[in-house]
Amino acid sequence: QVQLVESGGGLVQPGGSLRLSCAASGTIFRIVSMGWYRQAPGKERDLVARIISSDNTNYADSVKGRFIISRDNAKNTVYLQMNSLKAEDTAVYYCNAYVRITPLSSSRDFWGQGTQVTVSS
């Protein structure tokens, strides 16, 4: 019903920046919230940042002050600006959207396939 397509991952040096994008498409009445999660090798998938509105966001402590999440509701797109990247940020980053499909339906979670971010010198 809903597809999420991520882009912007890649290889970057420590201290560098990357911007991730995720566009939602399909049968959508309203996207309640969007977010980014990441999973490093041997680790659980953890929340990086989530956004409901510009004044309602949540960040993991490890990225607070370095990453910025934003949302373009007209484009059904969420962005993650990642600055001052560290080796510890290396992970597969997954886009998430909490979506109300129709006015008669409850909201459901959807996930992208993930995009690799590697921070290395």
JSON list of C-alpha atoms in Angstrom, two decimals:
[
{"chain": "A", "resi": 1, "resn": "GLN", "atom": "CA", "xyz": [0.00, 0.00, 0.00]},
{"chain": "A", "resi": 2, "resn": "VAL", "atom": "CA", "xyz": [2.75, 2.44, 0.96]},
{"chain": "A", "resi": 3, "resn": "GLN", "atom": "CA", "xyz": [6.30, 2.52, -0.32]},
{"chain": "A", "resi": 4, "resn": "LEU", "atom": "CA", "xyz": [9.21, 4.42, 1.19]},
{"chain": "A", "resi": 5, "resn": "VAL", "atom": "CA", "xyz": [12.26, 5.17, -0.94]},
{"chain": "A", "resi": 6, "resn": "GLU", "atom": "CA", "xyz": [15.44, 6.34, 0.77]},
{"chain": "A", "resi": 7, "resn": "SER", "atom": "CA", "xyz": [18.39, 8.11, -0.80]},
{"chain": "A", "resi": 8, "resn": "GLY", "atom": "CA", "xyz": [21.51, 10.01, 0.20]},
{"chain": "A", "resi": 9, "resn": "GLY", "atom": "CA", "xyz": [23.56, 7.37, 1.96]},
{"chain": "A", "resi": 10, "resn": "GLY", "atom": "CA", "xyz": [27.19, 6.74, 1.20]},
{"chain": "A", "resi": 11, "resn": "LEU", "atom": "CA", "xyz": [30.75, 6.98, 2.44]},
{"chain": "A", "resi": 12, "resn": "VAL", "atom": "CA", "xyz": [31.89, 10.08, 4.30]},
{"chain": "A", "resi": 13, "resn": "GLN", "atom": "CA", "xyz": [34.93, 11.03, 6.37]},
{"chain": "A", "resi": 14, "resn": "PRO", "atom": "CA", "xyz": [34.64, 11.73, 10.10]},
{"chain": "A", "resi": 15, "resn": "GLY", "atom": "CA", "xyz": [33.45, 15.28, 10.62]},
{"chain": "A", "resi": 16, "resn": "GLY", "atom": "CA", "xyz": [31.67, 15.32, 7.28]},
{"chain": "A", "resi": 17, "resn": "SER", "atom": "CA", "xyz": [28.00, 15.63, 6.44]},
{"chain": "A", "resi": 18, "resn": "LEU", "atom": "CA", "xyz": [25.31, 13.71, 4.59]},
{"chain": "A", "resi": 19, "resn": "ARG", "atom": "CA", "xyz": [21.67, 14.40, 3.90]},
{"chain": "A", "resi": 20, "resn": "LEU", "atom": "CA", "xyz": [19.23, 11.51, 3.76]},
{"chain": "A", "resi": 21, "resn": "SER", "atom": "CA", "xyz": [15.88, 11.76, 2.01]},
{"chain": "A", "resi": 22, "resn": "CYS", "atom": "CA", "xyz": [12.84, 9.51, 2.14]},
{"chain": "A", "resi": 23, "resn": "ALA", "atom": "CA", "xyz": [9.77, 9.90, -0.05]},
{"chain": "A", "resi": 24, "resn": "ALA", "atom": "CA", "xyz": [6.51, 8.09, 0.66]},
{"chain": "A", "resi": 25, "resn": "SER", "atom": "CA", "xyz": [4.12, 7.06, -2.09]},
{"chain": "A", "resi": 26, "resn": "GLY", "atom": "CA", "xyz": [1.06, 4.88, -2.53]},
{"chain": "A", "resi": 27, "resn": "THR", "atom": "CA", "xyz": [-2.33, 4.90, -0.87]},
{"chain": "A", "resi": 28, "resn": "ILE", "atom": "CA", "xyz": [-2.02, 7.64, 1.73]},
{"chain": "A", "resi": 29, "resn": "PHE", "atom": "CA", "xyz": [-4.61, 9.77, 3.42]},
{"chain": "A", "resi": 30, "resn": "ARG", "atom": "CA", "xyz": [-2.27, 11.36, 5.92]},
{"chain": "A", "resi": 31, "resn": "ILE", "atom": "CA", "xyz": [1.23, 10.71, 7.20]},
{"chain": "A", "resi": 32, "resn": "VAL", "atom": "CA", "xyz": [1.01, 11.18, 10.94]},
{"chain": "A", "resi": 33, "resn": "SER", "atom": "CA", "xyz": [4.75, 11.12, 11.53]},
{"chain": "A", "resi": 34, "resn": "MET", "atom": "CA", "xyz": [8.01, 10.15, 9.86]},
{"chain": "A", "resi": 35, "resn": "GLY", "atom": "CA", "xyz": [11.31, 9.13, 11.30]},
{"chain": "A", "resi": 36, "resn": "TRP", "atom": "CA", "xyz": [14.72, 7.62, 10.86]},
{"chain": "A", "resi": 37, "resn": "TYR", "atom": "CA", "xyz": [16.08, 4.53, 12.58]},
{"chain": "A", "resi": 38, "resn": "ARG", "atom": "CA", "xyz": [19.47, 2.91, 12.26]},
{"chain": "A", "resi": 39, "resn": "GLN", "atom": "CA", "xyz": [20.99, -0.50, 12.81]},
{"chain": "A", "resi": 40, "resn": "ALA", "atom": "CA", "xyz": [24.71, -1.06, 13.19]},
{"chain": "A", "resi": 41, "resn": "PRO", "atom": "CA", "xyz": [26.28, -4.53, 12.89]},
{"chain": "A", "resi": 42, "resn": "GLY", "atom": "CA", "xyz": [25.46, -6.56, 15.98]},
{"chain": "A", "resi": 43, "resn": "LYS", "atom": "CA", "xyz": [23.10, -3.89, 17.30]},
{"chain": "A", "resi": 44, "resn": "GLU", "atom": "CA", "xyz": [19.36, -3.43, 17.60]},
{"chain": "A", "resi": 45, "resn": "ARG", "atom": "CA", "xyz": [17.47, -1.08, 15.34]},
{"chain": "A", "resi": 46, "resn": "ASP", "atom": "CA", "xyz": [17.20, 2.18, 17.28]},
{"chain": "A", "resi": 47, "resn": "LEU", "atom": "CA", "xyz": [15.43, 5.48, 16.81]},
{"chain": "A", "resi": 48, "resn": "VAL", "atom": "CA", "xyz": [17.59, 8.28, 15.43]},
{"chain": "A", "resi": 49, "resn": "ALA", "atom": "CA", "xyz": [14.97, 10.99, 15.02]},
{"chain": "A", "resi": 50, "resn": "ARG", "atom": "CA", "xyz": [11.24, 11.36, 14.55]},
{"chain": "A", "resi": 51, "resn": "ILE", "atom": "CA", "xyz": [9.12, 14.29, 13.44]},
{"chain": "A", "resi": 52, "resn": "ILE", "atom": "CA", "xyz": [5.42, 15.02, 13.72]},
{"chain": "A", "resi": 53, "resn": "SER", "atom": "CA", "xyz": [5.69, 18.75, 13.07]},
{"chain": "A", "resi": 54, "resn": "SER", "atom": "CA", "xyz": [8.45, 21.31, 13.04]},
{"chain": "A", "resi": 55, "resn": "ASP", "atom": "CA", "xyz": [7.94, 21.95, 16.75]},
{"chain": "A", "resi": 56, "resn": "ASN", "atom": "CA", "xyz": [7.45, 18.31, 17.69]},
{"chain": "A", "resi": 57, "resn": "THR", "atom": "CA", "xyz": [10.61, 16.28, 17.13]},
{"chain": "A", "resi": 58, "resn": "ASN", "atom": "CA", "xyz": [12.55, 13.66, 19.02]},
{"chain": "A", "resi": 59, "resn": "TYR", "atom": "CA", "xyz": [16.26, 12.79, 18.77]},
{"chain": "A", "resi": 60, "resn": "ALA", "atom": "CA", "xyz": [18.44, 10.10, 20.18]},
{"chain": "A", "resi": 61, "resn": "ASP", "atom": "CA", "xyz": [20.89, 11.53, 22.70]},
{"chain": "A", "resi": 62, "resn": "SER", "atom": "CA", "xyz": [23.80, 10.35, 20.58]},
{"chain": "A", "resi": 63, "resn": "VAL", "atom": "CA", "xyz": [22.82, 12.56, 17.64]},
{"chain": "A", "resi": 64, "resn": "LYS", "atom": "CA", "xyz": [21.30, 15.55, 19.41]},
{"chain": "A", "resi": 65, "resn": "GLY", "atom": "CA", "xyz": [22.95, 18.77, 18.28]},
{"chain": "A", "resi": 66, "resn": "ARG", "atom": "CA", "xyz": [24.48, 17.11, 15.21]},
{"chain": "A", "resi": 67, "resn": "PHE", "atom": "CA", "xyz": [21.50, 15.81, 13.23]},
{"chain": "A", "resi": 68, "resn": "ILE", "atom": "CA", "xyz": [18.43, 17.74, 12.09]},
{"chain": "A", "resi": 69, "resn": "ILE", "atom": "CA", "xyz": [15.20, 16.12, 10.95]},
{"chain": "A", "resi": 70, "resn": "SER", "atom": "CA", "xyz": [12.76, 18.00, 8.75]},
{"chain": "A", "resi": 71, "resn": "ARG", "atom": "CA", "xyz": [9.61, 17.22, 6.84]},
{"chain": "A", "resi": 72, "resn": "ASP", "atom": "CA", "xyz": [7.95, 18.43, 3.64]},
{"chain": "A", "resi": 73, "resn": "ASN", "atom": "CA", "xyz": [4.32, 17.46, 4.02]},
{"chain": "A", "resi": 74, "resn": "ALA", "atom": "CA", "xyz": [3.40, 18.48, 0.47]},
{"chain": "A", "resi": 75, "resn": "LYS", "atom": "CA", "xyz": [5.98, 16.01, -0.89]},
{"chain": "A", "resi": 76, "resn": "ASN", "atom": "CA", "xyz": [5.43, 13.30, 1.74]},
{"chain": "A", "resi": 77, "resn": "THR", "atom": "CA", "xyz": [9.16, 13.47, 2.31]},
{"chain": "A", "resi": 78, "resn": "VAL", "atom": "CA", "xyz": [11.37, 13.45, 5.39]},
{"chain": "A", "resi": 79, "resn": "TYR", "atom": "CA", "xyz": [15.00, 14.53, 5.51]},
{"chain": "A", "resi": 80, "resn": "LEU", "atom": "CA", "xyz": [17.83, 13.87, 7.91]},
{"chain": "A", "resi": 81, "resn": "GLN", "atom": "CA", "xyz": [20.72, 16.32, 7.80]},
{"chain": "A", "resi": 82, "resn": "MET", "atom": "CA", "xyz": [23.69, 14.63, 9.45]},
{"chain": "A", "resi": 83, "resn": "ASN", "atom": "CA", "xyz": [26.59, 16.84, 10.48]},
{"chain": "A", "resi": 84, "resn": "SER", "atom": "CA", "xyz": [29.83, 16.21, 12.37]},
{"chain": "A", "resi": 85, "resn": "LEU", "atom": "CA", "xyz": [29.58, 12.55, 11.54]},
{"chain": "A", "resi": 86, "resn": "LYS", "atom": "CA", "xyz": [31.46, 10.03, 13.66]},
{"chain": "A", "resi": 87, "resn": "ALA", "atom": "CA", "xyz": [32.53, 6.46, 13.02]},
{"chain": "A", "resi": 88, "resn": "GLU", "atom": "CA", "xyz": [29.90, 5.42, 15.55]},
{"chain": "A", "resi": 89, "resn": "ASP", "atom": "CA", "xyz": [27.21, 6.72, 13.17]},
{"chain": "A", "resi": 90, "resn": "THR", "atom": "CA", "xyz": [28.02, 3.96, 10.69]},
{"chain": "A", "resi": 91, "resn": "ALA", "atom": "CA", "xyz": [24.85, 1.93, 10.18]},
{"chain": "A", "resi": 92, "resn": "VAL", "atom": "CA", "xyz": [22.03, 1.11, 7.84]},
{"chain": "A", "resi": 93, "resn": "TYR", "atom": "CA", "xyz": [19.50, 3.92, 8.14]},
{"chain": "A", "resi": 94, "resn": "TYR", "atom": "CA", "xyz": [15.84, 3.07, 7.74]},
{"chain": "A", "resi": 95, "resn": "CYS", "atom": "CA", "xyz": [12.99, 5.42, 6.97]},
{"chain": "A", "resi": 96, "resn": "ASN", "atom": "CA", "xyz": [9.74, 4.97, 8.86]},
{"chain": "A", "resi": 97, "resn": "ALA", "atom": "CA", "xyz": [6.31, 6.46, 8.27]},
{"chain": "A", "resi": 98, "resn": "TYR", "atom": "CA", "xyz": [3.24, 6.19, 10.46]},
{"chain": "A", "resi": 99, "resn": "VAL", "atom": "CA", "xyz": [0.44, 6.43, 7.91]},
{"chain": "A", "resi": 100, "resn": "ARG", "atom": "CA", "xyz": [-3.32, 6.70, 7.93]},
{"chain": "A", "resi": 101, "resn": "ILE", "atom": "CA", "xyz": [-4.33, 5.01, 4.67]},
{"chain": "A", "resi": 102, "resn": "THR", "atom": "CA", "xyz": [-7.93, 6.28, 4.50]},
{"chain": "A", "resi": 103, "resn": "PRO", "atom": "CA", "xyz": [-10.16, 8.35, 6.77]},
{"chain": "A", "resi": 104, "resn": "LEU", "atom": "CA", "xyz": [-11.83, 5.09, 7.87]},
{"chain": "A", "resi": 105, "resn": "SER", "atom": "CA", "xyz": [-8.64, 3.20, 8.70]},
{"chain": "A", "resi": 106, "resn": "SER", "atom": "CA", "xyz": [-6.29, 3.15, 11.64]},
{"chain": "A", "resi": 107, "resn": "SER", "atom": "CA", "xyz": [-2.70, 4.25, 11.24]},
{"chain": "A", "resi": 108, "resn": "ARG", "atom": "CA", "xyz": [0.07, 1.79, 10.43]},
{"chain": "A", "resi": 109, "resn": "ASP", "atom": "CA", "xyz": [3.85, 1.71, 10.32]},
{"chain": "A", "resi": 110, "resn": "PHE", "atom": "CA", "xyz": [5.76, 1.32, 7.05]},
{"chain": "A", "resi": 111, "resn": "TRP", "atom": "CA", "xyz": [9.48, 0.89, 6.50]},
{"chain": "A", "resi": 112, "resn": "GLY", "atom": "CA", "xyz": [11.96, 1.59, 3.75]},
{"chain": "A", "resi": 113, "resn": "GLN", "atom": "CA", "xyz": [14.62, -0.87, 2.63]},
{"chain": "A", "resi": 114, "resn": "GLY", "atom": "CA", "xyz": [17.44, 1.07, 4.27]},
{"chain": "A", "resi": 115, "resn": "THR", "atom": "CA", "xyz": [20.43, 3.02, 3.04]},
{"chain": "A", "resi": 116, "resn": "GLN", "atom": "CA", "xyz": [24.01, 2.44, 4.14]},
{"chain": "A", "resi": 117, "resn": "VAL", "atom": "CA", "xyz": [25.92, 5.24, 5.84]},
{"chain": "A", "resi": 118, "resn": "THR", "atom": "CA", "xyz": [29.60, 4.59, 6.41]},
{"chain": "A", "resi": 119, "resn": "VAL", "atom": "CA", "xyz": [31.80, 7.05, 8.29]},
{"chain": "A", "resi": 120, "resn": "SER", "atom": "CA", "xyz": [35.45, 6.19, 7.86]},
{"chain": "A", "resi": 121, "resn": "SER", "atom": "CA", "xyz": [38.80, 7.82, 7.19]}
]
